[in-house]
Amino acid sequence: MLFKECLDIPCGLRFMFDQLQLQSSCGRSRMLNASMMLSRQDIEASYSVLRNCYSRLYKQTGGNASSSLAALKHRLMCLRDISGTIERLQKNLVLDDVDLFDIRENLSSMLLGHIAEIKGAIDAISDLDILLAKCLQIKIMGLCLPSIAEDCTTEYKGLFHPYIVHVYESQAALGGKKKTFQPVDLSFGLESVTIIGANMGGKSVVLKMAALNQLLFQFGFGVAAREAAIDIKEDIRVCIGDDQDLSSGLSSFAGEVKAIDNVIRGVRSGSRLLALIDEPARTTNPIEGTALVEALLNILKDRNISVLMTTHYNVPGDFFRRLKVRGLSDGKMDYTLTETAEGEIPHEAISVARSLGVDPEWLDAAESVLKDK
């Protein structure tokens, strides 16, 4: 899987790429075409270089990069993308005026014998651009350098979402209400984990953070957490958001079940994957919805995979873990995730609506209806 193929996964990876301060078009192209790392050796080597570079830039210098770094960035900005020229050389074509202006056939022949060195030099400079940009992003966003999980258990301490932090900071800078993102702790192994909680309880955000950080990890970025130990996955399947496809006439339910079917196909292929599924069967009635979710969890159990699933349904069984968003406390939402037992689906929709200032007559009437049930 290439980096550019992951940018449209609804988790915030595109924001992270947009915030990556690459200086050259070559660096941008090389990052976009980078392959997701799948081996421990590649990931360890990548983070070894990143850790060493970050230490030299921002720790050994007392947190202040030298003026030579600014000069290097300026030089990187001058690096041109000559991949088209290299392709023409590889085809043994004479370079035209656009490529080398007035340089003639003999120079083209000379360069033909040095294509590997030229491409290697450009790749090395592009890698340097990417490395410096990743280091700067770690410093600016407060990211961490993760370790590789030793026992297949991914564990985050102080997990946060950089885009939401950015939005809060931007709103405050414009004079809006100051908000602070509440980091959460999360751990999961080769198992299925359901996450329950009130509306607006941040359940979908947890899935997006897990997807984002898995991708950041396997593309060698800093990770958005205070600490992280992450298991390597061969594939990442994400079902988050409204899957209604207007172009093909699919309803939300049809789009949703097709997306989940894609997850099941990935599981049956034998891939060691991370599946992130947001409220499956949410667009159908509760009876069938509960049955579909229970059946899905049964299909996914005892596999060599990790599953994080949010749901509002009370699914029976003891073959999966349950986490619960702590919920409203003194009028404020507490996003802490805690272990919970079967049957503890929260009923906080009316309380959340009250905290939003929704019409009290409507909410009082709803409470009366509940009392009569």
mmCIF file of C-alpha atoms in Angstrom:
data_model
loop_
_atom_site.group_PDB
_atom_site.id
_atom_site.type_symbol
_atom_site.label_atom_id
_atom_site.label_comp_id
_atom_site.label_asym_id
_atom_site.label_seq_id
_atom_site.Cartn_x
_atom_site.Cartn_y
_atom_site.Cartn_z
ATOM 1 C CA MET A 1 0.000 0.000 0.000
ATOM 2 C CA LEU A 2 1.404 3.377 -1.042
ATOM 3 C CA PHE A 3 1.210 6.488 1.114
ATOM 4 C CA LYS A 4 -0.833 8.348 -1.514
ATOM 5 C CA GLU A 5 -3.384 5.523 -1.501
ATOM 6 C CA CYS A 6 -3.988 6.079 2.218
ATOM 7 C CA LEU A 7 -4.623 9.827 2.072
ATOM 8 C CA ASP A 8 -8.379 9.515 1.610
ATOM 9 C CA ILE A 9 -8.847 7.176 4.579
ATOM 10 C CA PRO A 10 -11.028 9.280 6.915
ATOM 11 C CA CYS A 11 -8.608 9.480 9.813
ATOM 12 C CA GLY A 12 -6.550 12.678 9.361
ATOM 13 C CA LEU A 13 -3.541 11.400 7.404
ATOM 14 C CA ARG A 14 -4.022 14.030 4.677
ATOM 15 C CA PHE A 15 -3.834 16.759 7.333
ATOM 16 C CA MET A 16 -0.561 15.307 8.610
ATOM 17 C CA PHE A 17 0.854 15.279 5.075
ATOM 18 C CA ASP A 18 -0.316 18.849 4.428
ATOM 19 C CA GLN A 19 1.437 19.927 7.636
ATOM 20 C CA LEU A 20 4.673 18.148 6.684
ATOM 21 C CA GLN A 21 7.017 20.981 5.724
ATOM 22 C CA LEU A 22 8.717 19.399 2.719
ATOM 23 C CA GLN A 23 10.942 21.770 0.789
ATOM 24 C CA SER A 24 11.245 20.030 -2.583
ATOM 25 C CA SER A 25 8.904 18.584 -5.178
ATOM 26 C CA CYS A 26 11.174 15.518 -5.201
ATOM 27 C CA GLY A 27 10.624 14.974 -1.489
ATOM 28 C CA ARG A 28 6.881 15.358 -1.913
ATOM 29 C CA SER A 29 6.786 12.872 -4.792
ATOM 30 C CA ARG A 30 8.959 10.357 -2.933
ATOM 31 C CA MET A 31 6.786 10.556 0.185
ATOM 32 C CA LEU A 32 3.585 10.116 -1.833
ATOM 33 C CA ASN A 33 5.005 7.012 -3.498
ATOM 34 C CA ALA A 34 6.467 5.496 -0.333
ATOM 35 C CA SER A 35 5.316 1.963 0.461
ATOM 36 C CA MET A 36 3.891 1.109 3.869
ATOM 37 C CA MET A 37 6.573 -0.700 5.843
ATOM 38 C CA LEU A 38 5.600 -4.247 6.792
ATOM 39 C CA SER A 39 8.782 -5.664 8.334
ATOM 40 C CA ARG A 40 10.214 -5.083 11.777
ATOM 41 C CA GLN A 41 13.653 -4.550 10.262
ATOM 42 C CA ASP A 42 12.485 -1.727 7.979
ATOM 43 C CA ILE A 43 10.522 0.022 10.732
ATOM 44 C CA GLU A 44 13.364 -0.229 13.238
ATOM 45 C CA ALA A 45 15.835 1.152 10.680
ATOM 46 C CA SER A 46 13.497 4.018 9.800
ATOM 47 C CA TYR A 47 12.953 5.078 13.411
ATOM 48 C CA SER A 48 16.626 4.678 14.242
ATOM 49 C CA VAL A 49 17.481 7.289 11.605
ATOM 50 C CA LEU A 50 14.569 9.529 12.648
ATOM 51 C CA ARG A 51 15.465 9.298 16.347
ATOM 52 C CA ASN A 52 19.125 10.096 15.665
ATOM 53 C CA CYS A 53 18.276 13.036 13.421
ATOM 54 C CA TYR A 54 15.732 14.467 15.872
ATOM 55 C CA SER A 55 18.208 14.182 18.728
ATOM 56 C CA ARG A 56 20.919 15.983 16.785
ATOM 57 C CA LEU A 57 18.589 18.754 15.642
ATOM 58 C CA TYR A 58 16.527 19.479 18.728
ATOM 59 C CA LYS A 59 18.117 17.870 21.786
ATOM 60 C CA GLN A 60 21.888 18.110 21.433
ATOM 61 C CA THR A 61 21.475 21.717 20.288
ATOM 62 C CA GLY A 62 19.304 22.620 23.267
ATOM 63 C CA GLY A 63 16.154 22.627 21.164
ATOM 64 C CA ASN A 64 17.442 25.243 18.760
ATOM 65 C CA ALA A 65 18.364 24.064 15.257
ATOM 66 C CA SER A 66 21.403 25.774 13.804
ATOM 67 C CA SER A 67 21.400 28.344 11.046
ATOM 68 C CA SER A 68 22.976 25.740 8.779
ATOM 69 C CA LEU A 69 19.647 23.851 8.900
ATOM 70 C CA ALA A 70 17.874 26.893 7.488
ATOM 71 C CA ALA A 71 20.481 27.097 4.737
ATOM 72 C CA LEU A 72 20.012 23.407 3.969
ATOM 73 C CA LYS A 73 16.257 23.867 3.696
ATOM 74 C CA HIS A 74 16.826 26.728 1.277
ATOM 75 C CA ARG A 75 19.005 24.504 -0.894
ATOM 76 C CA LEU A 76 16.407 21.763 -0.825
ATOM 77 C CA MET A 77 13.863 24.234 -2.186
ATOM 78 C CA CYS A 78 16.076 24.605 -5.244
ATOM 79 C CA LEU A 79 16.066 20.865 -5.980
ATOM 80 C CA ARG A 80 14.222 20.200 -9.231
ATOM 81 C CA ASP A 81 12.240 17.078 -10.022
ATOM 82 C CA ILE A 82 13.985 15.636 -13.080
ATOM 83 C CA SER A 83 12.284 12.251 -13.021
ATOM 84 C CA GLY A 84 11.025 12.868 -16.570
ATOM 85 C CA THR A 85 14.567 13.512 -17.770
ATOM 86 C CA ILE A 86 15.797 10.318 -16.110
ATOM 87 C CA GLU A 87 13.022 8.318 -17.782
ATOM 88 C CA ARG A 88 14.043 9.655 -21.194
ATOM 89 C CA LEU A 89 17.671 8.792 -20.490
ATOM 90 C CA GLN A 90 16.671 5.260 -19.533
ATOM 91 C CA LYS A 91 14.955 4.946 -22.913
ATOM 92 C CA ASN A 92 18.242 6.031 -24.563
ATOM 93 C CA LEU A 93 16.653 9.170 -25.988
ATOM 94 C CA VAL A 94 18.595 12.337 -26.750
ATOM 95 C CA LEU A 95 17.679 15.029 -24.234
ATOM 96 C CA ASP A 96 15.885 17.991 -25.762
ATOM 97 C CA ASP A 97 16.177 21.713 -25.127
ATOM 98 C CA VAL A 98 13.700 21.599 -22.254
ATOM 99 C CA ASP A 99 15.891 19.043 -20.501
ATOM 100 C CA LEU A 100 19.352 20.474 -20.955
ATOM 101 C CA PHE A 101 18.999 23.544 -23.166
ATOM 102 C CA ASP A 102 22.041 23.529 -25.473
ATOM 103 C CA ILE A 103 23.709 20.303 -24.270
ATOM 104 C CA ARG A 104 24.040 17.840 -27.120
ATOM 105 C CA GLU A 105 23.946 14.184 -27.906
ATOM 106 C CA ASN A 106 27.380 13.340 -26.514
ATOM 107 C CA LEU A 107 26.434 14.525 -23.006
ATOM 108 C CA SER A 108 23.211 12.531 -23.205
ATOM 109 C CA SER A 109 25.280 9.429 -23.953
ATOM 110 C CA MET A 110 27.608 10.183 -21.047
ATOM 111 C CA LEU A 111 24.719 10.636 -18.636
ATOM 112 C CA LEU A 112 23.169 7.358 -19.763
ATOM 113 C CA GLY A 113 25.912 5.462 -17.988
ATOM 114 C CA HIS A 114 25.268 7.273 -14.694
ATOM 115 C CA ILE A 115 21.504 6.975 -14.346
ATOM 116 C CA ALA A 116 21.736 4.861 -11.193
ATOM 117 C CA GLU A 117 24.047 7.353 -9.500
ATOM 118 C CA ILE A 118 21.898 10.331 -10.506
ATOM 119 C CA LYS A 119 18.685 8.701 -9.334
ATOM 120 C CA GLY A 120 20.357 7.520 -6.148
ATOM 121 C CA ALA A 121 21.563 11.045 -5.381
ATOM 122 C CA ILE A 122 18.102 12.527 -5.969
ATOM 123 C CA ASP A 123 16.473 9.841 -3.813
ATOM 124 C CA ALA A 124 18.991 10.454 -1.030
ATOM 125 C CA ILE A 125 18.373 14.208 -1.076
ATOM 126 C CA SER A 126 14.602 13.611 -1.167
ATOM 127 C CA ASP A 127 14.919 11.283 1.832
ATOM 128 C CA LEU A 128 16.825 14.008 3.672
ATOM 129 C CA ASP A 129 14.027 16.461 2.938
ATOM 130 C CA ILE A 130 11.448 14.000 4.286
ATOM 131 C CA LEU A 131 13.567 13.250 7.367
ATOM 132 C CA LEU A 132 13.987 16.910 8.288
ATOM 133 C CA ALA A 133 10.281 17.559 7.758
ATOM 134 C CA LYS A 134 9.305 14.625 9.988
ATOM 135 C CA CYS A 135 11.626 15.852 12.734
ATOM 136 C CA LEU A 136 10.151 19.347 12.600
ATOM 137 C CA GLN A 137 6.625 17.935 12.696
ATOM 138 C CA ILE A 138 7.475 15.905 15.803
ATOM 139 C CA LYS A 139 8.706 19.051 17.529
ATOM 140 C CA ILE A 140 5.805 21.294 16.482
ATOM 141 C CA MET A 141 2.992 18.818 17.181
ATOM 142 C CA GLY A 142 4.440 17.142 20.253
ATOM 143 C CA LEU A 143 4.538 13.693 18.665
ATOM 144 C CA CYS A 144 6.431 10.706 20.055
ATOM 145 C CA LEU A 145 8.804 8.154 18.590
ATOM 146 C CA PRO A 146 7.067 4.787 19.059
ATOM 147 C CA SER A 147 8.493 1.376 19.791
ATOM 148 C CA ILE A 148 7.480 -1.878 18.121
ATOM 149 C CA ALA A 149 5.154 -4.012 20.243
ATOM 150 C CA GLU A 150 6.807 -7.183 21.518
ATOM 151 C CA ASP A 151 3.672 -9.197 22.312
ATOM 152 C CA CYS A 152 1.252 -8.171 19.509
ATOM 153 C CA THR A 153 -0.393 -5.673 21.886
ATOM 154 C CA THR A 154 -0.677 -2.100 20.671
ATOM 155 C CA GLU A 155 -0.640 0.361 23.558
ATOM 156 C CA TYR A 156 -1.038 4.114 23.509
ATOM 157 C CA LYS A 157 -0.690 6.470 26.445
ATOM 158 C CA GLY A 158 -1.951 9.990 25.954
ATOM 159 C CA LEU A 159 -3.407 9.356 22.494
ATOM 160 C CA PHE A 160 -4.567 12.532 20.707
ATOM 161 C CA HIS A 161 -5.670 13.729 17.279
ATOM 162 C CA PRO A 162 -3.460 16.480 15.767
ATOM 163 C CA TYR A 163 -6.193 17.830 13.490
ATOM 164 C CA ILE A 164 -8.673 18.343 16.332
ATOM 165 C CA VAL A 165 -5.947 19.985 18.423
ATOM 166 C CA HIS A 166 -5.212 22.250 15.447
ATOM 167 C CA VAL A 167 -8.902 23.194 15.114
ATOM 168 C CA TYR A 168 -9.192 24.012 18.824
ATOM 169 C CA GLU A 169 -6.057 26.162 18.711
ATOM 170 C CA SER A 170 -7.239 27.972 15.568
ATOM 171 C CA GLN A 171 -10.629 28.736 17.119
ATOM 172 C CA ALA A 172 -8.970 30.077 20.274
ATOM 173 C CA ALA A 173 -6.629 32.244 18.192
ATOM 174 C CA LEU A 174 -9.666 33.815 16.512
ATOM 175 C CA GLY A 175 -11.198 34.685 19.872
ATOM 176 C CA GLY A 176 -13.405 31.637 20.240
ATOM 177 C CA LYS A 177 -13.919 29.537 23.332
ATOM 178 C CA LYS A 178 -10.706 27.859 24.433
ATOM 179 C CA LYS A 179 -11.006 24.076 24.241
ATOM 180 C CA THR A 180 -8.502 21.441 25.261
ATOM 181 C CA PHE A 181 -8.336 18.006 23.688
ATOM 182 C CA GLN A 182 -8.472 15.251 26.317
ATOM 183 C CA PRO A 183 -5.898 12.536 25.470
ATOM 184 C CA VAL A 184 -6.931 8.946 26.136
ATOM 185 C CA ASP A 185 -5.153 5.666 26.823
ATOM 186 C CA LEU A 186 -5.905 2.696 24.568
ATOM 187 C CA SER A 187 -4.575 -0.835 24.269
ATOM 188 C CA PHE A 188 -5.634 -3.831 22.196
ATOM 189 C CA GLY A 189 -4.148 -7.080 20.996
ATOM 190 C CA LEU A 190 -5.206 -9.754 18.504
ATOM 191 C CA GLU A 191 -8.828 -9.526 19.625
ATOM 192 C CA SER A 192 -12.134 -7.776 19.054
ATOM 193 C CA VAL A 193 -12.885 -4.716 21.166
ATOM 194 C CA THR A 194 -16.202 -2.866 21.184
ATOM 195 C CA ILE A 195 -16.385 0.756 22.327
ATOM 196 C CA ILE A 196 -19.680 2.036 23.703
ATOM 197 C CA GLY A 197 -20.677 5.420 25.008
ATOM 198 C CA ALA A 198 -22.986 8.379 24.652
ATOM 199 C CA ASN A 199 -23.413 10.361 21.474
ATOM 200 C CA MET A 200 -20.654 12.987 21.258
ATOM 201 C CA GLY A 201 -18.555 10.716 23.484
ATOM 202 C CA GLY A 202 -15.639 10.590 21.054
ATOM 203 C CA LYS A 203 -16.026 6.942 20.008
ATOM 204 C CA SER A 204 -15.488 7.622 16.306
ATOM 205 C CA VAL A 205 -12.504 9.822 17.127
ATOM 206 C CA VAL A 206 -10.868 6.876 18.920
ATOM 207 C CA LEU A 207 -11.135 4.817 15.726
ATOM 208 C CA LYS A 208 -9.707 7.656 13.655
ATOM 209 C CA MET A 209 -6.794 8.076 16.067
ATOM 210 C CA ALA A 210 -6.062 4.340 15.928
ATOM 211 C CA ALA A 211 -6.140 4.352 12.123
ATOM 212 C CA LEU A 212 -4.070 7.519 11.820
ATOM 213 C CA ASN A 213 -1.353 6.398 14.209
ATOM 214 C CA GLN A 214 -1.079 2.934 12.687
ATOM 215 C CA LEU A 215 -0.470 4.568 9.308
ATOM 216 C CA LEU A 216 1.947 7.136 10.740
ATOM 217 C CA PHE A 217 3.851 4.305 12.403
ATOM 218 C CA GLN A 218 4.166 2.193 9.282
ATOM 219 C CA PHE A 219 5.245 5.158 7.188
ATOM 220 C CA GLY A 220 7.864 6.196 9.745
ATOM 221 C CA PHE A 221 6.314 9.386 11.157
ATOM 222 C CA GLY A 222 6.132 10.619 14.705
ATOM 223 C CA VAL A 223 3.026 9.254 16.433
ATOM 224 C CA ALA A 224 0.309 11.358 18.096
ATOM 225 C CA ALA A 225 0.610 10.074 21.660
ATOM 226 C CA ARG A 226 2.702 10.598 24.756
ATOM 227 C CA GLU A 227 3.998 7.027 24.479
ATOM 228 C CA ALA A 228 3.260 4.238 22.020
ATOM 229 C CA ALA A 229 4.172 0.615 21.371
ATOM 230 C CA ILE A 230 2.556 -0.518 18.135
ATOM 231 C CA ASP A 231 2.077 -3.914 16.522
ATOM 232 C CA ILE A 232 2.916 -4.219 12.815
ATOM 233 C CA LYS A 233 -0.066 -4.904 10.542
ATOM 234 C CA GLU A 234 -0.155 -6.126 6.955
ATOM 235 C CA ASP A 235 -3.344 -4.238 6.151
ATOM 236 C CA ILE A 236 -5.673 -1.628 7.609
ATOM 237 C CA ARG A 237 -9.391 -1.674 6.845
ATOM 238 C CA VAL A 238 -11.468 1.341 7.917
ATOM 239 C CA CYS A 239 -15.268 1.718 7.911
ATOM 240 C CA ILE A 240 -15.984 5.158 9.340
ATOM 241 C CA GLY A 241 -18.647 7.655 8.341
ATOM 242 C CA ASP A 242 -21.674 7.733 6.052
ATOM 243 C CA ASP A 243 -21.099 5.237 3.266
ATOM 244 C CA GLN A 244 -23.981 6.478 1.133
ATOM 245 C CA ASP A 245 -22.834 6.505 -2.497
ATOM 246 C CA LEU A 246 -24.980 8.951 -4.456
ATOM 247 C CA SER A 247 -23.188 8.249 -7.733
ATOM 248 C CA SER A 248 -24.158 4.568 -7.711
ATOM 249 C CA GLY A 249 -27.491 4.979 -5.972
ATOM 250 C CA LEU A 250 -26.460 3.048 -2.866
ATOM 251 C CA SER A 251 -28.235 3.850 0.391
ATOM 252 C CA SER A 252 -26.293 4.387 3.601
ATOM 253 C CA PHE A 253 -27.063 0.821 4.657
ATOM 254 C CA ALA A 254 -25.986 -0.671 1.340
ATOM 255 C CA GLY A 255 -22.759 1.323 1.310
ATOM 256 C CA GLU A 256 -22.077 0.373 4.921
ATOM 257 C CA VAL A 257 -22.561 -3.381 4.523
ATOM 258 C CA LYS A 258 -20.449 -3.387 1.356
ATOM 259 C CA ALA A 259 -17.635 -1.675 3.292
ATOM 260 C CA ILE A 260 -17.897 -4.218 6.095
ATOM 261 C CA ASP A 261 -17.984 -7.044 3.549
ATOM 262 C CA ASN A 262 -14.633 -5.694 2.332
ATOM 263 C CA VAL A 263 -13.282 -6.061 5.882
ATOM 264 C CA ILE A 264 -14.495 -9.665 6.046
ATOM 265 C CA ARG A 265 -12.808 -10.420 2.727
ATOM 266 C CA GLY A 266 -9.562 -9.035 4.110
ATOM 267 C CA VAL A 267 -9.894 -11.241 7.183
ATOM 268 C CA ARG A 268 -10.549 -14.336 5.090
ATOM 269 C CA SER A 269 -7.525 -13.596 2.938
ATOM 270 C CA GLY A 270 -5.405 -14.361 6.000
ATOM 271 C CA SER A 271 -3.958 -10.855 6.307
ATOM 272 C CA ARG A 272 -2.730 -9.751 9.705
ATOM 273 C CA LEU A 273 -4.873 -6.659 9.743
ATOM 274 C CA LEU A 274 -6.321 -3.891 11.869
ATOM 275 C CA ALA A 275 -10.063 -3.442 11.305
ATOM 276 C CA LEU A 276 -11.772 -0.247 12.488
ATOM 277 C CA ILE A 277 -15.558 -0.273 12.177
ATOM 278 C CA ASP A 278 -17.774 2.604 13.292
ATOM 279 C CA GLU A 279 -21.285 1.627 14.438
ATOM 280 C CA PRO A 280 -22.019 -1.215 11.995
ATOM 281 C CA ALA A 281 -25.692 -1.690 11.059
ATOM 282 C CA ARG A 282 -26.515 1.697 12.598
ATOM 283 C CA THR A 283 -28.886 2.521 9.723
ATOM 284 C CA THR A 284 -31.245 -0.411 10.234
ATOM 285 C CA ASN A 285 -33.664 -1.372 13.016
ATOM 286 C CA PRO A 286 -32.199 -2.300 16.443
ATOM 287 C CA ILE A 287 -33.272 -5.959 16.308
ATOM 288 C CA GLU A 288 -31.618 -6.752 12.992
ATOM 289 C CA GLY A 289 -28.790 -4.350 13.783
ATOM 290 C CA THR A 290 -27.898 -6.206 16.980
ATOM 291 C CA ALA A 291 -28.030 -9.525 15.127
ATOM 292 C CA LEU A 292 -25.732 -8.250 12.381
ATOM 293 C CA VAL A 293 -23.191 -6.891 14.870
ATOM 294 C CA GLU A 294 -23.217 -10.075 16.954
ATOM 295 C CA ALA A 295 -22.762 -12.185 13.825
ATOM 296 C CA LEU A 296 -19.928 -9.938 12.634
ATOM 297 C CA LEU A 297 -18.098 -10.236 15.958
ATOM 298 C CA ASN A 298 -18.499 -14.009 15.787
ATOM 299 C CA ILE A 299 -16.985 -14.097 12.309
ATOM 300 C CA LEU A 300 -14.048 -11.936 13.406
ATOM 301 C CA LYS A 301 -13.225 -13.794 16.612
ATOM 302 C CA ASP A 302 -10.256 -16.148 16.972
ATOM 303 C CA ARG A 303 -8.477 -14.600 14.007
ATOM 304 C CA ASN A 304 -4.957 -13.217 13.805
ATOM 305 C CA ILE A 305 -6.382 -9.687 13.643
ATOM 306 C CA SER A 306 -7.191 -6.666 15.780
ATOM 307 C CA VAL A 307 -10.722 -5.241 15.642
ATOM 308 C CA LEU A 308 -11.950 -1.976 17.151
ATOM 309 C CA MET A 309 -15.684 -1.449 16.749
ATOM 310 C CA THR A 310 -18.012 1.234 18.105
ATOM 311 C CA THR A 311 -21.660 0.364 18.686
ATOM 312 C CA HIS A 312 -24.846 1.463 20.430
ATOM 313 C CA TYR A 313 -26.187 -2.083 20.493
ATOM 314 C CA ASN A 314 -26.153 -4.331 23.567
ATOM 315 C CA VAL A 315 -24.410 -7.336 22.018
ATOM 316 C CA PRO A 316 -24.340 -10.479 24.200
ATOM 317 C CA GLY A 317 -21.323 -12.716 24.619
ATOM 318 C CA ASP A 318 -17.990 -12.960 26.379
ATOM 319 C CA PHE A 319 -15.768 -13.483 23.332
ATOM 320 C CA PHE A 320 -14.797 -9.827 22.948
ATOM 321 C CA ARG A 321 -13.646 -6.966 25.172
ATOM 322 C CA ARG A 322 -15.816 -3.992 25.958
ATOM 323 C CA LEU A 323 -14.602 -0.454 26.540
ATOM 324 C CA LYS A 324 -16.855 2.387 27.610
ATOM 325 C CA VAL A 325 -16.442 6.140 27.316
ATOM 326 C CA ARG A 326 -16.858 7.394 30.871
ATOM 327 C CA GLY A 327 -19.396 9.992 29.707
ATOM 328 C CA LEU A 328 -20.948 13.060 31.300
ATOM 329 C CA SER A 329 -19.516 14.120 34.642
ATOM 330 C CA ASP A 330 -20.559 17.406 36.269
ATOM 331 C CA GLY A 331 -21.928 18.595 32.929
ATOM 332 C CA LYS A 332 -18.694 17.866 31.054
ATOM 333 C CA MET A 333 -17.846 14.948 28.808
ATOM 334 C CA ASP A 334 -15.096 12.668 30.131
ATOM 335 C CA TYR A 335 -13.596 10.740 27.211
ATOM 336 C CA THR A 336 -11.633 8.269 29.358
ATOM 337 C CA LEU A 337 -11.988 4.657 28.176
ATOM 338 C CA THR A 338 -12.723 2.078 30.879
ATOM 339 C CA GLU A 339 -13.325 -1.673 30.831
ATOM 340 C CA THR A 340 -16.996 -2.541 31.207
ATOM 341 C CA ALA A 341 -19.198 -5.628 31.551
ATOM 342 C CA GLU A 342 -21.935 -7.028 29.332
ATOM 343 C CA GLY A 343 -25.195 -5.090 29.294
ATOM 344 C CA GLU A 344 -23.825 -1.697 30.289
ATOM 345 C CA ILE A 345 -24.926 0.260 27.223
ATOM 346 C CA PRO A 346 -25.219 3.912 28.378
ATOM 347 C CA HIS A 347 -28.465 5.871 28.130
ATOM 348 C CA GLU A 348 -27.215 9.438 28.047
ATOM 349 C CA ALA A 349 -28.719 10.844 24.847
ATOM 350 C CA ILE A 350 -31.252 13.001 26.699
ATOM 351 C CA SER A 351 -28.631 14.246 29.174
ATOM 352 C CA VAL A 352 -26.299 15.167 26.321
ATOM 353 C CA ALA A 353 -29.140 16.959 24.546
ATOM 354 C CA ARG A 354 -29.874 18.941 27.717
ATOM 355 C CA SER A 355 -26.227 19.979 27.948
ATOM 356 C CA LEU A 356 -26.608 21.399 24.418
ATOM 357 C CA GLY A 357 -29.589 23.537 25.423
ATOM 358 C CA VAL A 358 -32.154 21.570 23.401
ATOM 359 C CA ASP A 359 -35.851 22.410 23.942
ATOM 360 C CA PRO A 360 -36.719 21.142 27.461
ATOM 361 C CA GLU A 361 -40.366 20.357 26.632
ATOM 362 C CA TRP A 362 -39.281 17.858 24.027
ATOM 363 C CA LEU A 363 -36.740 16.242 26.367
ATOM 364 C CA ASP A 364 -39.163 16.132 29.315
ATOM 365 C CA ALA A 365 -41.699 14.418 27.059
ATOM 366 C CA ALA A 366 -39.081 11.888 25.973
ATOM 367 C CA GLU A 367 -38.254 11.090 29.601
ATOM 368 C CA SER A 368 -41.932 10.542 30.301
ATOM 369 C CA VAL A 369 -42.158 8.109 27.407
ATOM 370 C CA LEU A 370 -39.145 6.191 28.783
ATOM 371 C CA LYS A 371 -40.746 5.911 32.226
ATOM 372 C CA ASP A 372 -43.788 4.283 30.649
ATOM 373 C CA LYS A 373 -41.725 1.656 28.831
#
